[in-house]
Amino acid sequence: MSGNHPYRRAGAVIVAGTVVWFVGISPVSRVYITPNNAERLRMLTAGQRGWIVGQHLTAVGTVAVPVGFAAFARAVQDQDAVQGNASHRRARKWAFGAAAALLAGAPFFVSSLARRASDLEGFAYRRGSNAPFLAYSGLHVVALAALGGSLLSLPASRWIGITAAASAPVYGAILAAKKDIPPFCFYLVEGLVGAYLMTWEEQDAKAS
């Protein structure tokens, strides 16, 4: 990944952050689908060390993914300076919008992760405000819509842009109806975008 492949470097950061995020949520993963609060607390207490380490890893992934998309936005901006056409200008605006939404949302989830690590009983019994998580999730929905707009304005395969764009209203509807959504849904799409960027033939894109 030389200096001639900024999209691929950005994709590598996104994929690495996504992998770290998924590793982070793996310890005591059954707690997320366990309805009984007392059983949730028992599981967390039994796996306390792994749980705490996992929350820190999840926080790292939560920050790394937006950094990768900020690098993607910068790559689009640099390419816009070369191409100088309306399509790339649109892609640049959408890409920076996506990066801004993800960067704004990350602190909300990191704060939630800090509470999860420090207050096992509070997490087990679902105490505390859900507002930070809702803000984080809502900003992810906005980011996915903007990301789709950016990819559809670039000489990338249309399926990747459509996937990102279409996920936004679907996840938004789930979030509005349930006031909750498994956050791994966001990272599945974002990781897929990162993997696509890692394999994007940028020289072909420049020639389009």
XYZ file of N, CA and C in Angstrom:
624
model
N 0.841 -1.198 0.000
C 0.000 0.000 0.000
C 0.873 1.243 0.000
N 1.285 1.642 -1.145
C 2.172 2.787 -1.272
C 1.386 4.070 -1.189
N 2.122 5.182 -1.342
C 1.470 6.481 -1.307
C 0.535 6.697 -2.472
N 0.576 5.833 -3.507
C -0.293 5.977 -4.667
C -1.668 5.362 -4.444
N -1.908 4.792 -3.266
C -3.160 4.088 -3.025
C -3.822 4.564 -1.734
N -4.230 5.829 -1.679
C -4.845 6.340 -0.442
C -6.162 5.661 -0.106
N -6.935 5.265 -1.121
C -8.188 4.578 -0.834
C -7.928 3.231 -0.176
N -6.923 2.546 -0.645
C -6.600 1.241 -0.072
C -6.106 1.377 1.361
N -5.320 2.408 1.628
C -4.853 2.626 2.996
C -6.025 2.954 3.914
N -6.930 3.799 3.428
C -8.118 4.126 4.218
C -8.945 2.865 4.479
N -9.105 2.039 3.453
C -9.847 0.794 3.617
C -9.206 -0.126 4.634
N -7.866 -0.181 4.642
C -7.167 -1.030 5.603
C -7.419 -0.571 7.032
N -7.440 0.741 7.247
C -7.730 1.272 8.585
C -9.154 0.918 8.994
N -10.098 1.061 8.067
C -11.501 0.748 8.355
C -11.657 -0.724 8.705
N -11.047 -1.598 7.909
C -11.153 -3.039 8.159
C -10.487 -3.404 9.481
N -9.307 -2.849 9.741
C -8.621 -3.142 11.002
C -9.462 -2.694 12.194
N -10.041 -1.496 12.095
C -10.887 -1.008 13.173
C -12.114 -1.878 13.368
N -12.699 -2.340 12.262
C -13.868 -3.211 12.340
C -13.521 -4.537 13.006
N -12.383 -5.106 12.636
C -11.959 -6.375 13.231
C -11.739 -6.211 14.736
N -11.050 -5.147 15.121
C -10.818 -4.900 16.545
C -12.148 -4.719 17.273
N -13.090 -4.025 16.640
C -14.406 -3.824 17.257
C -15.086 -5.158 17.516
N -15.080 -6.040 16.525
C -15.737 -7.333 16.694
C -15.020 -8.209 17.724
N -13.704 -8.138 17.766
C -12.965 -8.871 18.804
C -13.359 -8.346 20.177
N -13.518 -7.027 20.281
C -13.852 -6.413 21.555
C -15.198 -6.838 22.108
N -16.186 -7.060 21.226
C -17.510 -7.441 21.726
C -17.633 -8.951 21.928
N -16.578 -9.706 21.633
C -16.648 -11.164 21.725
C -16.670 -11.708 23.150
N -15.859 -11.178 24.095
C -15.916 -11.728 25.460
C -17.309 -11.576 26.073
N -17.791 -12.634 26.675
C -19.107 -12.665 27.327
C -20.198 -12.208 26.337
N -20.083 -12.638 25.101
C -21.005 -12.156 24.064
C -22.443 -12.596 24.300
N -22.642 -13.675 25.041
C -24.004 -14.150 25.296
C -24.801 -13.179 26.154
N -24.106 -12.266 26.827
C -24.816 -11.320 27.690
C -25.769 -10.437 26.886
N -25.446 -10.206 25.605
C -26.269 -9.325 24.776
C -27.623 -9.943 24.425
N -27.707 -11.257 24.474
C -28.958 -11.929 24.101
C -29.611 -12.617 25.292
N -29.099 -12.378 26.478
C -29.657 -12.973 27.694
C -30.672 -12.020 28.312
N -31.938 -12.421 28.427
C -32.960 -11.492 28.923
C -32.958 -11.303 30.434
N -32.540 -12.329 31.184
C -32.612 -12.257 32.637
C -31.472 -11.413 33.196
N -31.824 -10.376 33.951
C -30.814 -9.440 34.442
C -29.839 -10.084 35.423
N -30.356 -10.906 36.327
C -29.495 -11.559 37.307
C -28.503 -12.490 36.608
N -28.969 -13.199 35.599
C -28.082 -14.086 34.849
C -27.040 -13.274 34.081
N -27.446 -12.132 33.572
C -26.501 -11.261 32.890
C -25.379 -10.830 33.836
N -25.758 -10.458 35.059
C -24.757 -10.036 36.035
C -23.833 -11.197 36.406
N -24.395 -12.394 36.542
C -23.562 -13.561 36.854
C -22.539 -13.809 35.755
N -22.974 -13.715 34.503
C -22.074 -13.929 33.383
C -20.972 -12.874 33.344
N -21.347 -11.626 33.578
C -20.358 -10.546 33.551
C -19.354 -10.671 34.683
N -19.829 -11.067 35.846
C -18.930 -11.237 36.994
C -17.955 -12.386 36.749
N -18.458 -13.475 36.177
C -17.600 -14.624 35.899
C -16.542 -14.304 34.845
N -16.893 -13.472 33.887
C -15.941 -13.122 32.812
C -15.484 -11.689 32.898
N -15.355 -11.169 34.107
C -15.106 -9.739 34.306
C -13.855 -9.242 33.591
N -12.759 -9.968 33.732
C -11.507 -9.497 33.124
C -11.627 -9.394 31.617
N -12.138 -10.453 30.985
C -12.301 -10.428 29.533
C -13.275 -9.349 29.090
N -14.341 -9.155 29.878
C -15.326 -8.135 29.557
C -14.698 -6.741 29.553
N -13.925 -6.439 30.586
C -13.318 -5.110 30.693
C -12.315 -4.879 29.566
N -11.474 -5.879 29.300
C -10.520 -5.759 28.193
C -11.278 -5.573 26.878
N -12.367 -6.323 26.723
C -13.156 -6.231 25.502
C -13.747 -4.852 25.282
N -14.201 -4.211 26.363
C -14.766 -2.866 26.216
C -13.706 -1.874 25.745
N -12.475 -2.051 26.241
C -11.391 -1.170 25.781
C -11.076 -1.407 24.301
N -11.060 -2.668 23.889
C -10.810 -2.969 22.475
C -11.937 -2.424 21.599
N -13.163 -2.571 22.066
C -14.297 -2.046 21.305
C -14.183 -0.536 21.151
N -13.721 0.138 22.206
C -13.530 1.590 22.133
C -12.482 1.953 21.085
N -11.405 1.168 21.017
C -10.370 1.420 20.010
C -10.961 1.279 18.605
N -11.724 0.211 18.378
C -12.355 0.032 17.074
C -13.359 1.122 16.758
N -14.086 1.575 17.781
C -15.077 2.631 17.599
C -14.429 3.921 17.111
N -13.211 4.176 17.566
C -12.485 5.386 17.149
C -11.780 5.170 15.812
N -11.233 3.964 15.607
C -10.431 3.705 14.405
C -11.259 3.756 13.127
N -12.476 3.241 13.172
C -13.304 3.216 11.956
C -13.581 4.633 11.437
N -14.005 5.584 12.277
C -14.173 6.955 11.775
C -12.885 7.571 11.245
N -11.750 7.238 11.867
C -10.468 7.740 11.365
C -10.225 7.228 9.946
N -10.565 5.959 9.712
C -10.429 5.408 8.364
C -11.306 6.112 7.362
N -12.520 6.452 7.763
C -13.415 7.150 6.842
C -13.002 8.609 6.655
N -12.355 9.189 7.652
C -11.786 10.527 7.464
C -10.662 10.471 6.433
N -9.869 9.394 6.474
C -8.818 9.208 5.463
C -9.425 9.000 4.079
N -10.549 8.289 4.024
C -11.254 8.123 2.754
C -11.719 9.479 2.218
N -12.275 10.313 3.099
C -12.735 11.638 2.674
C -11.576 12.479 2.157
N -10.433 12.367 2.823
C -9.257 13.119 2.368
C -8.789 12.613 1.002
N -8.858 11.308 0.797
C -8.474 10.752 -0.504
C -9.408 11.236 -1.604
N -10.709 11.310 -1.298
C -11.670 11.816 -2.276
C -11.380 13.281 -2.578
N -11.052 14.050 -1.536
C -10.722 15.467 -1.737
C -9.506 15.628 -2.629
N -8.467 14.824 -2.378
C -7.263 14.908 -3.201
C -7.556 14.529 -4.644
N -8.406 13.515 -4.827
C -8.766 13.107 -6.183
C -9.626 14.171 -6.862
N -10.457 14.852 -6.063
C -11.283 15.923 -6.611
C -10.411 17.044 -7.167
N -9.269 17.304 -6.495
C -8.357 18.338 -6.980
C -7.797 17.972 -8.355
N -7.683 16.655 -8.625
C -7.172 16.194 -9.920
C -8.289 16.175 -10.961
N -9.440 15.591 -10.571
C -10.536 15.429 -11.521
C -11.270 16.743 -11.784
N -11.595 17.453 -10.711
C -12.237 18.763 -10.836
C -13.581 18.743 -11.532
N -14.374 17.671 -11.328
C -15.690 17.636 -11.955
C -16.783 17.610 -10.893
N -18.015 17.798 -11.327
C -19.138 17.911 -10.403
C -19.360 16.627 -9.613
N -19.140 15.484 -10.254
C -19.353 14.214 -9.585
C -18.410 14.043 -8.400
N -17.137 14.382 -8.597
C -16.173 14.265 -7.508
C -16.435 15.300 -6.420
N -16.926 16.461 -6.806
C -17.272 17.458 -5.781
C -18.395 16.945 -4.890
N -19.389 16.300 -5.508
C -20.459 15.703 -4.713
C -19.917 14.605 -3.823
N -19.047 13.760 -4.393
C -18.458 12.666 -3.609
C -17.685 13.204 -2.413
N -16.954 14.305 -2.623
C -16.176 14.900 -1.534
C -17.086 15.379 -0.410
N -18.169 16.070 -0.767
C -19.090 16.585 0.258
C -19.733 15.451 1.042
N -20.179 14.421 0.332
C -20.799 13.288 1.014
C -19.788 12.559 1.896
N -18.569 12.392 1.398
C -17.549 11.668 2.172
C -17.204 12.406 3.458
N -17.068 13.718 3.381
C -16.780 14.486 4.593
C -17.980 14.480 5.538
N -19.184 14.464 4.984
C -20.366 14.355 5.828
C -20.396 13.041 6.589
N -20.058 11.941 5.890
C -20.026 10.626 6.539
C -18.975 10.579 7.635
N -17.778 11.076 7.327
C -16.697 11.072 8.317
C -17.059 11.925 9.525
N -17.672 13.087 9.284
C -18.049 13.975 10.385
C -19.080 13.313 11.292
N -20.066 12.635 10.697
C -21.095 11.961 11.499
C -20.486 10.844 12.344
N -19.589 10.063 11.763
C -18.960 8.973 12.506
C -18.053 9.498 13.617
N -17.287 10.551 13.311
C -16.412 11.135 14.329
C -17.225 11.747 15.461
N -18.370 12.352 15.133
C -19.229 12.942 16.164
C -19.882 11.862 17.020
N -20.203 10.736 16.418
C -20.892 9.678 17.151
C -19.996 8.844 18.035
N -18.726 8.704 17.672
C -17.822 7.821 18.411
C -17.756 8.132 19.906
N -17.614 9.399 20.338
C -17.520 9.665 21.782
C -18.744 9.207 22.572
N -19.917 9.222 21.941
C -21.122 8.769 22.645
C -21.012 7.286 23.004
N -20.527 6.481 22.050
C -20.430 5.048 22.327
C -19.252 4.748 23.239
N -18.161 5.473 23.081
C -17.011 5.264 23.969
C -17.404 5.532 25.418
N -18.225 6.563 25.632
C -18.672 6.848 27.001
C -19.553 5.717 27.527
N -20.378 5.143 26.649
C -21.205 4.003 27.055
C -20.334 2.793 27.395
N -19.292 2.578 26.612
C -18.378 1.461 26.872
C -17.650 1.638 28.198
N -17.286 2.871 28.516
C -16.620 3.142 29.793
C -17.540 2.788 30.955
N -18.820 3.118 30.832
C -19.774 2.768 31.889
C -19.961 1.261 31.974
N -19.993 0.599 30.839
C -20.133 -0.857 30.842
C -18.972 -1.528 31.571
N -17.771 -0.996 31.370
C -16.587 -1.592 31.991
C -16.518 -1.314 33.490
N -17.001 -0.166 33.910
C -16.863 0.239 35.306
C -18.065 -0.126 36.171
N -19.211 -0.392 35.556
C -20.433 -0.671 36.311
C -21.127 -1.894 35.715
N -20.641 -3.071 36.103
C -21.205 -4.303 35.560
C -22.672 -4.463 35.937
N -22.999 -4.141 37.162
C -24.378 -4.299 37.611
C -25.316 -3.353 36.862
N -24.856 -2.130 36.646
C -25.679 -1.172 35.910
C -25.975 -1.644 34.502
N -24.963 -2.223 33.832
C -25.199 -2.730 32.480
C -26.097 -3.958 32.519
N -25.859 -4.851 33.484
C -26.654 -6.074 33.576
C -28.125 -5.761 33.791
N -28.413 -4.748 34.588
C -29.794 -4.403 34.908
C -30.331 -3.248 34.043
N -29.565 -2.924 32.994
C -29.995 -1.935 32.007
C -30.332 -0.578 32.630
N -29.483 -0.146 33.533
C -29.691 1.141 34.180
C -28.998 2.238 33.384
N -29.425 3.448 33.593
C -28.791 4.580 32.938
C -29.523 4.987 31.669
N -29.189 6.163 31.208
C -29.836 6.712 30.020
C -29.370 6.000 28.755
N -30.313 5.795 27.840
C -29.990 5.211 26.537
C -29.700 6.283 25.487
N -29.754 7.551 25.911
C -29.586 8.656 24.964
C -28.240 8.627 24.234
N -27.108 8.358 24.925
C -25.837 8.326 24.184
C -25.825 7.272 23.081
N -26.382 6.096 23.375
C -26.403 5.047 22.360
C -27.294 5.437 21.188
N -28.428 6.064 21.476
C -29.321 6.488 20.405
C -28.672 7.558 19.537
N -27.927 8.473 20.173
C -27.224 9.503 19.400
C -26.159 8.866 18.501
N -25.406 7.944 19.064
C -24.368 7.219 18.314
C -24.990 6.460 17.140
N -26.108 5.781 17.383
C -26.755 4.995 16.333
C -27.357 5.895 15.263
N -27.997 6.985 15.696
C -28.575 7.905 14.727
C -27.532 8.518 13.817
N -26.387 8.858 14.375
C -25.304 9.424 13.568
C -24.721 8.381 12.623
N -24.733 7.113 13.021
C -24.299 6.050 12.114
C -25.229 5.948 10.906
N -26.522 6.063 11.152
C -27.487 6.011 10.050
C -27.217 7.157 9.073
N -27.000 8.348 9.609
C -26.678 9.504 8.759
C -25.396 9.238 7.966
N -24.393 8.680 8.650
C -23.106 8.411 8.002
C -23.249 7.416 6.859
N -24.037 6.373 7.062
C -24.213 5.375 6.009
C -24.907 5.967 4.791
N -25.894 6.839 5.022
C -26.562 7.499 3.895
C -25.573 8.367 3.126
N -24.762 9.132 3.856
C -23.770 9.999 3.201
C -22.703 9.175 2.503
N -22.298 8.086 3.131
C -21.295 7.213 2.519
C -21.805 6.639 1.208
N -23.065 6.219 1.202
C -23.652 5.720 -0.036
C -23.660 6.777 -1.117
N -24.011 8.015 -0.750
C -24.001 9.103 -1.718
C -22.623 9.352 -2.294
N -21.607 9.255 -1.440
C -20.238 9.470 -1.916
C -19.804 8.378 -2.879
N -20.040 7.131 -2.493
C -19.617 6.016 -3.345
C -20.355 6.010 -4.682
N -21.628 6.389 -4.658
C -22.395 6.421 -5.909
C -21.969 7.568 -6.816
N -21.258 8.539 -6.267
C -20.754 9.655 -7.074
C -19.347 9.400 -7.597
N -18.740 8.315 -7.159
C -17.378 7.962 -7.582
C -17.423 6.875 -8.645
N -16.328 6.673 -9.360
C -16.280 5.581 -10.335
C -16.031 4.239 -9.654
N -16.850 3.947 -8.641
C -16.787 2.676 -7.932
C -17.939 1.794 -8.402
N -17.874 0.508 -8.078
C -18.979 -0.393 -8.419
C -20.257 0.081 -7.740
N -21.334 0.100 -8.472
C -22.578 0.647 -7.927
C -23.112 -0.167 -6.753
N -22.831 -1.460 -6.730
C -23.406 -2.288 -5.671
C -22.934 -1.850 -4.295
N -21.683 -1.373 -4.189
C -21.180 -0.995 -2.869
C -21.841 0.303 -2.400
N -22.059 1.230 -3.313
C -22.758 2.461 -2.955
C -24.218 2.202 -2.608
N -24.864 1.340 -3.380
C -26.262 1.013 -3.117
C -26.398 0.299 -1.770
N -25.452 -0.599 -1.468
C -25.491 -1.315 -0.191
C -25.433 -0.352 0.986
N -24.503 0.606 0.914
C -24.374 1.576 2.005
C -25.605 2.469 2.087
N -26.052 2.967 0.943
C -27.195 3.879 0.932
C -28.474 3.187 1.384
N -28.703 1.957 0.934
C -29.933 1.244 1.266
C -29.978 0.827 2.730
N -28.810 0.606 3.332
C -28.794 0.192 4.737
C -29.286 1.308 5.661
N -29.101 2.557 5.246
C -29.455 3.685 6.120
C -30.948 3.719 6.458
N -31.857 3.702 5.473
C -33.281 3.728 5.842
C -33.726 2.466 6.569
N -33.133 1.326 6.225
C -33.499 0.077 6.914
C -33.114 0.159 8.391
N -31.865 0.541 8.660
C -31.413 0.639 10.050
C -32.129 1.775 10.769
N -32.383 2.861 10.050
C -33.099 3.978 10.649
C -34.494 3.579 11.086
N -35.189 2.792 10.271
C -36.536 2.337 10.606
C -36.515 1.419 11.828
N -35.526 0.526 11.877
C -35.401 -0.370 13.039
C -35.146 0.442 14.298
N -34.250 1.413 14.191
C -33.911 2.238 15.346
C -35.108 3.040 15.825
N -35.880 3.594 14.895
C -37.053 4.378 15.264
C -38.127 3.513 15.914
N -38.280 2.290 15.417
C -39.334 1.416 15.932
C -38.960 0.780 17.263
N -37.708 0.348 17.384
C -37.284 -0.419 18.557
C -36.547 0.411 19.602
N -36.112 1.607 19.215
C -35.249 2.430 20.080
C -33.986 1.664 20.475
N -33.583 0.760 19.578
C -32.397 -0.057 19.807
C -32.032 -0.730 18.487
N -30.779 -1.097 18.350
C -30.321 -1.839 17.181
C -28.959 -2.439 17.515
N -28.711 -3.696 17.124
C -27.378 -4.254 17.361
C -26.331 -3.449 16.586
N -25.381 -2.815 17.253
C -24.450 -1.942 16.528
C -23.553 -2.666 15.536
N -23.438 -4.009 15.685
C -22.609 -4.713 14.710
C -23.176 -4.573 13.297
N -24.480 -4.269 13.188
C -25.067 -4.063 11.853
C -24.347 -2.954 11.109
N -24.028 -1.863 11.820
C -23.321 -0.753 11.189
C -21.947 -1.194 10.702
N -21.252 -1.961 11.550
C -19.871 -2.316 11.230
C -19.785 -3.382 10.152
N -20.825 -4.159 9.976
C -20.839 -5.093 8.853
C -20.783 -4.333 7.532
N -21.601 -3.294 7.413
C -21.622 -2.505 6.173
C -20.327 -1.713 6.028
N -19.889 -1.062 7.101
C -18.681 -0.238 7.022
C -17.442 -1.089 6.770
N -17.397 -2.269 7.385
C -16.282 -3.170 7.110
C -16.281 -3.641 5.671
N -17.479 -3.877 5.123
C -17.588 -4.272 3.718
C -17.076 -3.162 2.810
N -17.426 -1.914 3.129
C -16.917 -0.780 2.354
C -15.400 -0.711 2.454
N -14.870 -0.901 3.660
C -13.416 -0.890 3.833
C -12.735 -1.966 3.009
N -13.326 -3.174 3.010
C -12.751 -4.274 2.227
C -12.794 -3.945 0.739
N -13.877 -3.310 0.294
C -13.961 -2.907 -1.114
C -12.862 -1.900 -1.440
N -12.672 -0.910 -0.572
C -11.645 0.106 -0.829
C -10.255 -0.513 -0.891
N -10.025 -1.558 -0.100
C -8.716 -2.216 -0.099
C -8.406 -2.892 -1.430
N -9.442 -3.223 -2.183
C -9.230 -3.926 -3.462
C -9.567 -3.068 -4.667
N -9.905 -1.806 -4.442
C -10.315 -0.924 -5.520
C -9.147 -0.625 -6.450
N -9.344 -0.860 -7.734
C -8.321 -0.549 -8.720
C -8.336 0.955 -8.990
N -7.600 1.701 -8.181
C -7.676 3.147 -8.230
C -7.180 3.721 -9.546
N -6.213 3.089 -10.141
C -5.718 3.608 -11.414
C -6.817 3.533 -12.475
N -7.628 2.433 -12.422
C -8.753 2.327 -13.343
C -9.780 3.402 -13.078
N -9.997 3.679 -11.761
C -10.972 4.706 -11.389
C -10.539 6.069 -11.904
N -9.241 6.358 -11.833
C -8.741 7.652 -12.301
C -8.913 7.784 -13.807
N -8.823 6.655 -14.474
C -8.905 6.711 -15.928
C -10.334 6.820 -16.427
N -11.324 6.531 -15.505
C -12.736 6.524 -15.942
C -13.216 7.910 -16.275
